[in-house]
Tab-separated table of C-alpha atoms and ligand atoms in Angstrom:
chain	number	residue	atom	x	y	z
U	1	UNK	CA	97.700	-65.020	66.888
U	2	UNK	CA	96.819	-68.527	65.425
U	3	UNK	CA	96.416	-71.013	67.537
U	4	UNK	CA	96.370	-74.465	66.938
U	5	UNK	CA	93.690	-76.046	69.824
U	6	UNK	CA	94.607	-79.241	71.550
U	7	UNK	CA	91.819	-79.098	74.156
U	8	UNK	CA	88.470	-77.408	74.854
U	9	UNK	CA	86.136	-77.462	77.527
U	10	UNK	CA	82.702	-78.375	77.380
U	11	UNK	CA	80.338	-76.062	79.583
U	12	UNK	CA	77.210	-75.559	80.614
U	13	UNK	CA	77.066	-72.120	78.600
U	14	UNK	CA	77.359	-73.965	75.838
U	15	UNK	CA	73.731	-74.617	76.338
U	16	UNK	CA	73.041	-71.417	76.670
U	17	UNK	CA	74.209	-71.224	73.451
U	18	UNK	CA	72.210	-73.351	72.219
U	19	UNK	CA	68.933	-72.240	73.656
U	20	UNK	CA	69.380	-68.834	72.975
U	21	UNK	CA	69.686	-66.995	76.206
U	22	UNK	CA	73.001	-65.767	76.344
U	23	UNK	CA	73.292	-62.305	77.140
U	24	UNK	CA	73.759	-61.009	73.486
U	25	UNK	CA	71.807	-63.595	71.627
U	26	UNK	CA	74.200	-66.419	69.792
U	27	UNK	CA	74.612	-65.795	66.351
U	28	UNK	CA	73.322	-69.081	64.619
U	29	UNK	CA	74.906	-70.959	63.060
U	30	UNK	CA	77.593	-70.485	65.247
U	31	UNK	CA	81.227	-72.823	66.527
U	32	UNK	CA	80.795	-73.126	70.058
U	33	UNK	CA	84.337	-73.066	72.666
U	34	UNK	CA	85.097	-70.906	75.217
U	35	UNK	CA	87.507	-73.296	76.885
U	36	UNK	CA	90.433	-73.976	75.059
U	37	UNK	CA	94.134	-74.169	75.232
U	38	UNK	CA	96.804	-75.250	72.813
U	39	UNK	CA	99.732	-74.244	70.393
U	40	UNK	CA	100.658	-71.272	69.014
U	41	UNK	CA	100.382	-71.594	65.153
U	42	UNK	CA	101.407	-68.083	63.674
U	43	UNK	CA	101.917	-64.509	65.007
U	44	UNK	CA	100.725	-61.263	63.836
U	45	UNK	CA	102.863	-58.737	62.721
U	46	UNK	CA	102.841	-56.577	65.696
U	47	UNK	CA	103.403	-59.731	68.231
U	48	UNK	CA	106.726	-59.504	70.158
U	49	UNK	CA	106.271	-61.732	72.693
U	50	UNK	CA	104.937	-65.481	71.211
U	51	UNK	CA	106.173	-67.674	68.939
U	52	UNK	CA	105.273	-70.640	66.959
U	53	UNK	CA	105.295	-73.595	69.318
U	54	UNK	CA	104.655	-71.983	72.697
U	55	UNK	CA	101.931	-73.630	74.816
U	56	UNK	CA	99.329	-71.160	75.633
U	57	UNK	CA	95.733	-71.104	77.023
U	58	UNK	CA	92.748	-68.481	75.626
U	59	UNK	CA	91.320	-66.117	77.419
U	60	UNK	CA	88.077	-65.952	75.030
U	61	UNK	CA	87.480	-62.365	75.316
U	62	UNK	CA	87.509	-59.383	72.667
U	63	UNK	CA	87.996	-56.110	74.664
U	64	UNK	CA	88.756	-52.963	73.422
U	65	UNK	CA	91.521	-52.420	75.311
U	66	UNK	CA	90.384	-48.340	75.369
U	67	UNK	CA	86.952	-47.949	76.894
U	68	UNK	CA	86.772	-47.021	81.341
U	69	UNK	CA	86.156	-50.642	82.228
U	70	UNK	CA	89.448	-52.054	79.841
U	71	UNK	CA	91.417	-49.251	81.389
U	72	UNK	CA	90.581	-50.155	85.085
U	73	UNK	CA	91.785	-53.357	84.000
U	74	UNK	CA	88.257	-55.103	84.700
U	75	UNK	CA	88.207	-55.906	80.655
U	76	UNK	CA	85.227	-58.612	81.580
U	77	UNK	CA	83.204	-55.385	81.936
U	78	UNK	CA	84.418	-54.217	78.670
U	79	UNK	CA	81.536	-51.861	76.519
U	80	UNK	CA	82.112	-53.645	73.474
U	81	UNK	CA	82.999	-56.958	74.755
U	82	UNK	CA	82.073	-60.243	72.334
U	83	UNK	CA	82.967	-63.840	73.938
U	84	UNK	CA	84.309	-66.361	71.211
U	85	UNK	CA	82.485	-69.497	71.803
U	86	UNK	CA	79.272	-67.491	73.285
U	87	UNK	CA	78.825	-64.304	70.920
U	88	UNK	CA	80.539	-65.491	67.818
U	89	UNK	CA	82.274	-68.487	66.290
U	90	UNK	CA	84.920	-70.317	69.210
U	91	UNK	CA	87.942	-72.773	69.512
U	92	UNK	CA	85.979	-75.965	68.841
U	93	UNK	CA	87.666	-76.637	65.733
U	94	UNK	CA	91.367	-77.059	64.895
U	95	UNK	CA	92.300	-73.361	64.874
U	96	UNK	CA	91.241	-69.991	66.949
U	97	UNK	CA	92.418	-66.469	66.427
U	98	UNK	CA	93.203	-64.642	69.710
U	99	UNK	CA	94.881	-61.287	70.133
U	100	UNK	CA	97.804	-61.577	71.985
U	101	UNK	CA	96.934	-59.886	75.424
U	102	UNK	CA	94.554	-62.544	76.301
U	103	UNK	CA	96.823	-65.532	76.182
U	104	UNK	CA	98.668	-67.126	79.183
U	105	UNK	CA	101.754	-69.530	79.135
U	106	UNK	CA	101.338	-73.273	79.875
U	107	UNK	CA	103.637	-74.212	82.650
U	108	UNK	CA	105.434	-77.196	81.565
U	109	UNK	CA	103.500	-79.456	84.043
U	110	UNK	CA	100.183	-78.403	83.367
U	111	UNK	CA	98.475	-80.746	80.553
U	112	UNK	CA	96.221	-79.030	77.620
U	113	UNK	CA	93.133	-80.301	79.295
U	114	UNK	CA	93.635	-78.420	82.621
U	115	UNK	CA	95.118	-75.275	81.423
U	116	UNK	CA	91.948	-75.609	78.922
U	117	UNK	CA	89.279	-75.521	82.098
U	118	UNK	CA	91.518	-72.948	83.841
U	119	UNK	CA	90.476	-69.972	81.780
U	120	UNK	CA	86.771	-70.450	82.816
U	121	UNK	CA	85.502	-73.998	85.095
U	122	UNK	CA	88.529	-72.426	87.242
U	123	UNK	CA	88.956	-68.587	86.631
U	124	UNK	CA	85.278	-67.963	86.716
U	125	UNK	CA	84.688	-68.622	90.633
U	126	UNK	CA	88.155	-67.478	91.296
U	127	UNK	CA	86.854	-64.217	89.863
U	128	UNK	CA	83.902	-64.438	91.962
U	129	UNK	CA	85.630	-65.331	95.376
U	130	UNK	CA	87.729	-62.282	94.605
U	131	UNK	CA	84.421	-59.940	94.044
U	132	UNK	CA	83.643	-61.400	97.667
U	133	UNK	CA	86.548	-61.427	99.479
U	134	UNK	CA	87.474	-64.809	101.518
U	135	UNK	CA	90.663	-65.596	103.532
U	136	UNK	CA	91.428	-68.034	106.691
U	137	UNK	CA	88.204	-68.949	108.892
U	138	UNK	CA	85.800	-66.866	106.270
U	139	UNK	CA	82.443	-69.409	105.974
U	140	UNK	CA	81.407	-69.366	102.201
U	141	UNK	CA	78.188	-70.703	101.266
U	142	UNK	CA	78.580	-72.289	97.698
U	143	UNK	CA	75.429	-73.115	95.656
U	144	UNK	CA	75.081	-75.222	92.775
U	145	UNK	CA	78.520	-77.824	92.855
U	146	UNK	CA	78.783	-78.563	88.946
U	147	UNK	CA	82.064	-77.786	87.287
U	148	UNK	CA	82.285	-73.796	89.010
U	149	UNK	CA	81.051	-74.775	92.010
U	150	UNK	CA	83.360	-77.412	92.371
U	151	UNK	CA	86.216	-75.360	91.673
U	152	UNK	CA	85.033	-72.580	94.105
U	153	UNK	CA	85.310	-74.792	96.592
U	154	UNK	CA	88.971	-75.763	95.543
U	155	UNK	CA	89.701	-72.175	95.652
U	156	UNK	CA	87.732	-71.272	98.952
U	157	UNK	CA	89.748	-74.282	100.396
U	158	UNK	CA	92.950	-72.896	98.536
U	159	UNK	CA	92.755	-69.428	100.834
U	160	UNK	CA	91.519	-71.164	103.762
U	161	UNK	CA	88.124	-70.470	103.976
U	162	UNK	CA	85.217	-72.917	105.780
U	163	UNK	CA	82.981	-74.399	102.916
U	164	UNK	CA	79.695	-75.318	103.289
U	165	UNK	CA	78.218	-76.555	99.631
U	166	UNK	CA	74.877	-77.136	98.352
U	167	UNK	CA	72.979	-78.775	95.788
U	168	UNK	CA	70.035	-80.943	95.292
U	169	UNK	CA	71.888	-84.188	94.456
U	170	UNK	CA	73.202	-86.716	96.252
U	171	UNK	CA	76.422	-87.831	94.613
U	172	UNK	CA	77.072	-84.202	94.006
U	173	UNK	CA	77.077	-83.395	97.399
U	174	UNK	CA	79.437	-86.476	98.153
U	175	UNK	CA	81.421	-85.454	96.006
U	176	UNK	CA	82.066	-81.920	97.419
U	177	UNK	CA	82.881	-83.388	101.396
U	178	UNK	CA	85.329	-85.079	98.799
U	179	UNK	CA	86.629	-82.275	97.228
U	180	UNK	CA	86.922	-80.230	100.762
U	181	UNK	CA	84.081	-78.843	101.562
U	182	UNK	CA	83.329	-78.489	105.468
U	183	UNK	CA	79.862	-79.615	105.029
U	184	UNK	CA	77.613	-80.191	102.837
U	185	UNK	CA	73.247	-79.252	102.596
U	186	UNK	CA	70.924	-80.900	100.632
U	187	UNK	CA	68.458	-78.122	98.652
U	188	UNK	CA	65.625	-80.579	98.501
U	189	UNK	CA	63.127	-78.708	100.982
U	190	UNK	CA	63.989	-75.672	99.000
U	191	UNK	CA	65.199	-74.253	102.513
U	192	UNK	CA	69.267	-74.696	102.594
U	193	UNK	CA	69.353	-71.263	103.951
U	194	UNK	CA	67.648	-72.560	107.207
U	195	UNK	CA	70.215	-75.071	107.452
U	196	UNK	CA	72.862	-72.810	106.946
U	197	UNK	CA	72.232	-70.785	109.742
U	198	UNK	CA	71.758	-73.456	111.526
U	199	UNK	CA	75.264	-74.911	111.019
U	200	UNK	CA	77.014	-71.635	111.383
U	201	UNK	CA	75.314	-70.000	114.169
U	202	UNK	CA	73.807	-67.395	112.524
U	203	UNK	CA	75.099	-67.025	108.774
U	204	UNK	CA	77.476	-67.371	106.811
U	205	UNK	CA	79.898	-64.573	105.967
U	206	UNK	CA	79.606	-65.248	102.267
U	207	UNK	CA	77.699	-66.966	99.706
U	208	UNK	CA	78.088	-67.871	95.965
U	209	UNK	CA	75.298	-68.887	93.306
U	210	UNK	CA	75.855	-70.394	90.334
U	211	UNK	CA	72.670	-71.909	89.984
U	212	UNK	CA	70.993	-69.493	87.984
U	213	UNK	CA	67.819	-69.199	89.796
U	214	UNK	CA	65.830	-66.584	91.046
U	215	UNK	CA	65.111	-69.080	94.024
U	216	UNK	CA	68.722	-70.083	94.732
U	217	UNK	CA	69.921	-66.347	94.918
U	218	UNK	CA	67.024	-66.063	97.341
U	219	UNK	CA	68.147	-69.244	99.247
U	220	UNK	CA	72.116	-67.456	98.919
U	221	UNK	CA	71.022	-64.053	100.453
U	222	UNK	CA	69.029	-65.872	102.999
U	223	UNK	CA	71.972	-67.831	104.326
U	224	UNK	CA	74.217	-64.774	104.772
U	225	UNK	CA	75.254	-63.903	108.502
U	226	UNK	CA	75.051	-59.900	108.980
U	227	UNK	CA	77.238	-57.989	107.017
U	228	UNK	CA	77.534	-60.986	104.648
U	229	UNK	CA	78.394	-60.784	100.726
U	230	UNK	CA	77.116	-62.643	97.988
U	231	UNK	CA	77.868	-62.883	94.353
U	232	UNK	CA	75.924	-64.081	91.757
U	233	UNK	CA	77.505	-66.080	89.214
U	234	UNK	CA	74.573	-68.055	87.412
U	235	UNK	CA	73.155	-66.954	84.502
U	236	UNK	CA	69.127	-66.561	84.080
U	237	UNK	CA	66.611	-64.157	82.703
U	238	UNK	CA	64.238	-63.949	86.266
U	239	UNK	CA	64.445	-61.129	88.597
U	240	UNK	CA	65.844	-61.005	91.482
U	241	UNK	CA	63.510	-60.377	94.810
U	242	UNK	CA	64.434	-61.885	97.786
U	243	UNK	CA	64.444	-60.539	101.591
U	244	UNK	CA	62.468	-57.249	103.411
U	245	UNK	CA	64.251	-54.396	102.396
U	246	UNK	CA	64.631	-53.097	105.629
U	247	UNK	CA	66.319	-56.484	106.476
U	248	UNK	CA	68.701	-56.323	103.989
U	249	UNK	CA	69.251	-52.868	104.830
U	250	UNK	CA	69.597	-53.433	108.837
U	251	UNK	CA	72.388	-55.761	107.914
U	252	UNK	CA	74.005	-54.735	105.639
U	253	UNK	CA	73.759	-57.309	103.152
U	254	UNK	CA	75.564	-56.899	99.871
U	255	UNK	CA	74.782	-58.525	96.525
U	256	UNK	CA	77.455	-58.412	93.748
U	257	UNK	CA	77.340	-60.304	89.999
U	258	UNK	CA	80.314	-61.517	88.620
U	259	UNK	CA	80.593	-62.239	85.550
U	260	UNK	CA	83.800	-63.898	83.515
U	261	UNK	CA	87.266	-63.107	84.806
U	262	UNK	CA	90.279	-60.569	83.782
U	263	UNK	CA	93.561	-61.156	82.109
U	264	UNK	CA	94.807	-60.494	85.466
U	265	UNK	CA	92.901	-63.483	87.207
U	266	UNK	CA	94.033	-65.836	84.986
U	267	UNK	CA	97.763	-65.088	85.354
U	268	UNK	CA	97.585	-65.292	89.049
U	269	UNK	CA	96.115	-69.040	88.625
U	270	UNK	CA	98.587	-70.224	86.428
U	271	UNK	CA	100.882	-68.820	88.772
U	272	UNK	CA	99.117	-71.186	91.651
U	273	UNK	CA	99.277	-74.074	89.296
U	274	UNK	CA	102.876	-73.551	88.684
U	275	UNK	CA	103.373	-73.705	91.976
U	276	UNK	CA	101.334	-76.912	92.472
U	277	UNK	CA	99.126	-75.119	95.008
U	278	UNK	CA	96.137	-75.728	92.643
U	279	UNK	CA	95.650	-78.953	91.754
U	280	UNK	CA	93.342	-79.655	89.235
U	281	UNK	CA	94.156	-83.683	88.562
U	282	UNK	CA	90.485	-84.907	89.372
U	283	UNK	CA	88.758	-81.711	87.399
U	284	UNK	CA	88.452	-83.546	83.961
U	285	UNK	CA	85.919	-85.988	83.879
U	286	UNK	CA	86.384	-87.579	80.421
U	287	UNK	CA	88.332	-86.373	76.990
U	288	UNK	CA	86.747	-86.583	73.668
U	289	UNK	CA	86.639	-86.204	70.006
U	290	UNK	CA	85.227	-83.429	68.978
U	291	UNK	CA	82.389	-85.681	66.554
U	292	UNK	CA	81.625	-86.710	71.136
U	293	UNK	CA	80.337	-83.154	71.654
U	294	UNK	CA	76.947	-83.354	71.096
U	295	UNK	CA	76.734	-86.679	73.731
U	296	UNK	CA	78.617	-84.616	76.017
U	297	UNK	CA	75.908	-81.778	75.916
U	298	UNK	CA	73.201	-83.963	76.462
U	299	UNK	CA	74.820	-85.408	79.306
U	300	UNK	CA	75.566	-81.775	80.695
U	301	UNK	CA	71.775	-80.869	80.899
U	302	UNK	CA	70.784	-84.187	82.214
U	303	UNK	CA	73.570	-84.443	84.594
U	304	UNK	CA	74.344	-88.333	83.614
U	305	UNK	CA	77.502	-89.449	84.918
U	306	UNK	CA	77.748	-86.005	86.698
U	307	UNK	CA	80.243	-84.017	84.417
U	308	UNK	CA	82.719	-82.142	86.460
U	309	UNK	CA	84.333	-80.920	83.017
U	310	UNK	CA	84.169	-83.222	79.919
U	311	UNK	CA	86.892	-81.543	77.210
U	312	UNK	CA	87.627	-82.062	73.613
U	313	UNK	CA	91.084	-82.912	72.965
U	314	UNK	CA	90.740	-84.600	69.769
U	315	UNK	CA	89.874	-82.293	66.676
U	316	UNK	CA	91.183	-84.649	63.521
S	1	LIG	ZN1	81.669	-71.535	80.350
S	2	LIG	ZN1	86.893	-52.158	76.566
């Protein structure tokens, strides 16, 4: 499939990218985009089901569609997976070639710049809440609130789970009691864990990280009430050591990573945003040109103006 993009997502893996520390190794030079969402342009021969015109967000993942992890239908897992945008040119130009299988409908509501974040801002800690398991009166923990964090706590809110976020700054933590969460803990003493099990009596029942820290995953398993689940989202090349074994053993604990999301997690949240259940009118912080991009980056790793999602709409 050809697609023609109409709006991409700028993301903080996009620095990755750019210093070199994605799990492969970026293949410089190298079009960024792992975000995008537009119209279909031209099908391939063996494509039944699109047509020229149809609205359509990217999935931005080349799976076999043969090995275990493809068949089990976890195809984020896949043996030869490559990630346009992270392992090899993406959508931030006027065109992208997807295969078929990883694109979603539009619904007719949705604008290009939301259905754009969806498939990864939104679908990544959707993919993560599922690898934890929340539901009504479940306390989740959610570290670092930048554009996945944010949306975890939509979600956590969404399936109506207690939210307790965390984060070293200020107006991001305003912005989360804004956005739902319960409460909110300020990371400065390096301790939120303390505070944590302060607030919920003993732990909460799970956490997320998508710091990418060794010490936030620390902080994350810390602040996990007996039996508690955390996944690891954040991307980083430390080691993880954190609590006595035979603490983490006594209770239980269990650590997941999650990594991406699945053809299947994105259909279920454009189902939710058909709906209107998910509302994602206050996710997009700005729209640019794509000549804006390299601002926007900057802006990303100094957090000025505190990004929620800043997306290209405008590739003339
Ligand atoms: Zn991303
Ligand atoms: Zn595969």
């Amino acid at each position: 499939m050809l697609v023609e993009v109409r709006a991409c997502g700028v993301c903080a893996s996009d620095l990755h990218v750019l210093q070199g520390v994605t799990p492969h190794g970026p293949q410089l030079p190298q079009i960024l985009g792992h975000e995008p969402a537009g119209v279909v342009a031209e099908v391939g021969a063996e494509v039944s089901d699109w047509h020229p015109g149809d609205r359509v967000a990217i999935l931005m993942g080349r799976f076999c569609h043969v090995c275990p992890a493809c068949l089990m239908g976890r195809q984020n897992l896949c043996s030869s997976l490559s990630v346009p945008g992270i392992d090899e040119d993406g959508a931030m130009a006027g065109y992208v070639l997807a295969d078929a299988e990883v694109l979603v409908p539009i619904p007719l509501d949705v604008p290009f710049e939301q259905a754009a974040i969806t498939t990864d801002a939104v679908a990544t800690p959707y993919h993560a809440l599922k690898r934890v398991g929340i539901g009504e009166n479940v306390t989740v923990a959610v570290y670092g609130l930048g554009g996945l964090g944010m949306h975890a706590i939509l979600l956590a809110k969404l399936a109506g789970a207690q939210v307790i976020g965390v984060d070293l700054d200020p107006v991001n933590l305003e912005r989360a009691l804004d956005w739902g969460a319960d409460e909110v803990v300020d990371a400065s003493d390096g301790q939120p864990a303390r505070r944590i099990r302060a607030l919920t009596g003993g732990g909460s029942d799970r956490a997320l990280e998508f710091v990418g820290s060794a010490a936030a995953v620390d902080q994350a398993v810390k602040s996990l009430a007996p039996g508690g689940r955390a996944a690891i989202v954040g991307l980083s090349a430390e080691r993880l050591a954190t609590v006595p074994i035979a603490r983490f053993v006594a209770q239980e604990t269990e650590v997941v990573g999650s990594f991406g999301s699945t053809p299947q997690d994105l259909g279920e949240l454009f189902d939710l945003l058909e709906d209107g259940r998910l509302d994602l009118s206050r996710s997009v912080t700005a729209t640019i040109a794509l000549d804006g991009v390299h601002d926007a980056l900057r802006a990303l790793e100094t957090r000025e103006g505190h990004p929620i999602r800043t997306v290209v709409t405008d590739f003339a």
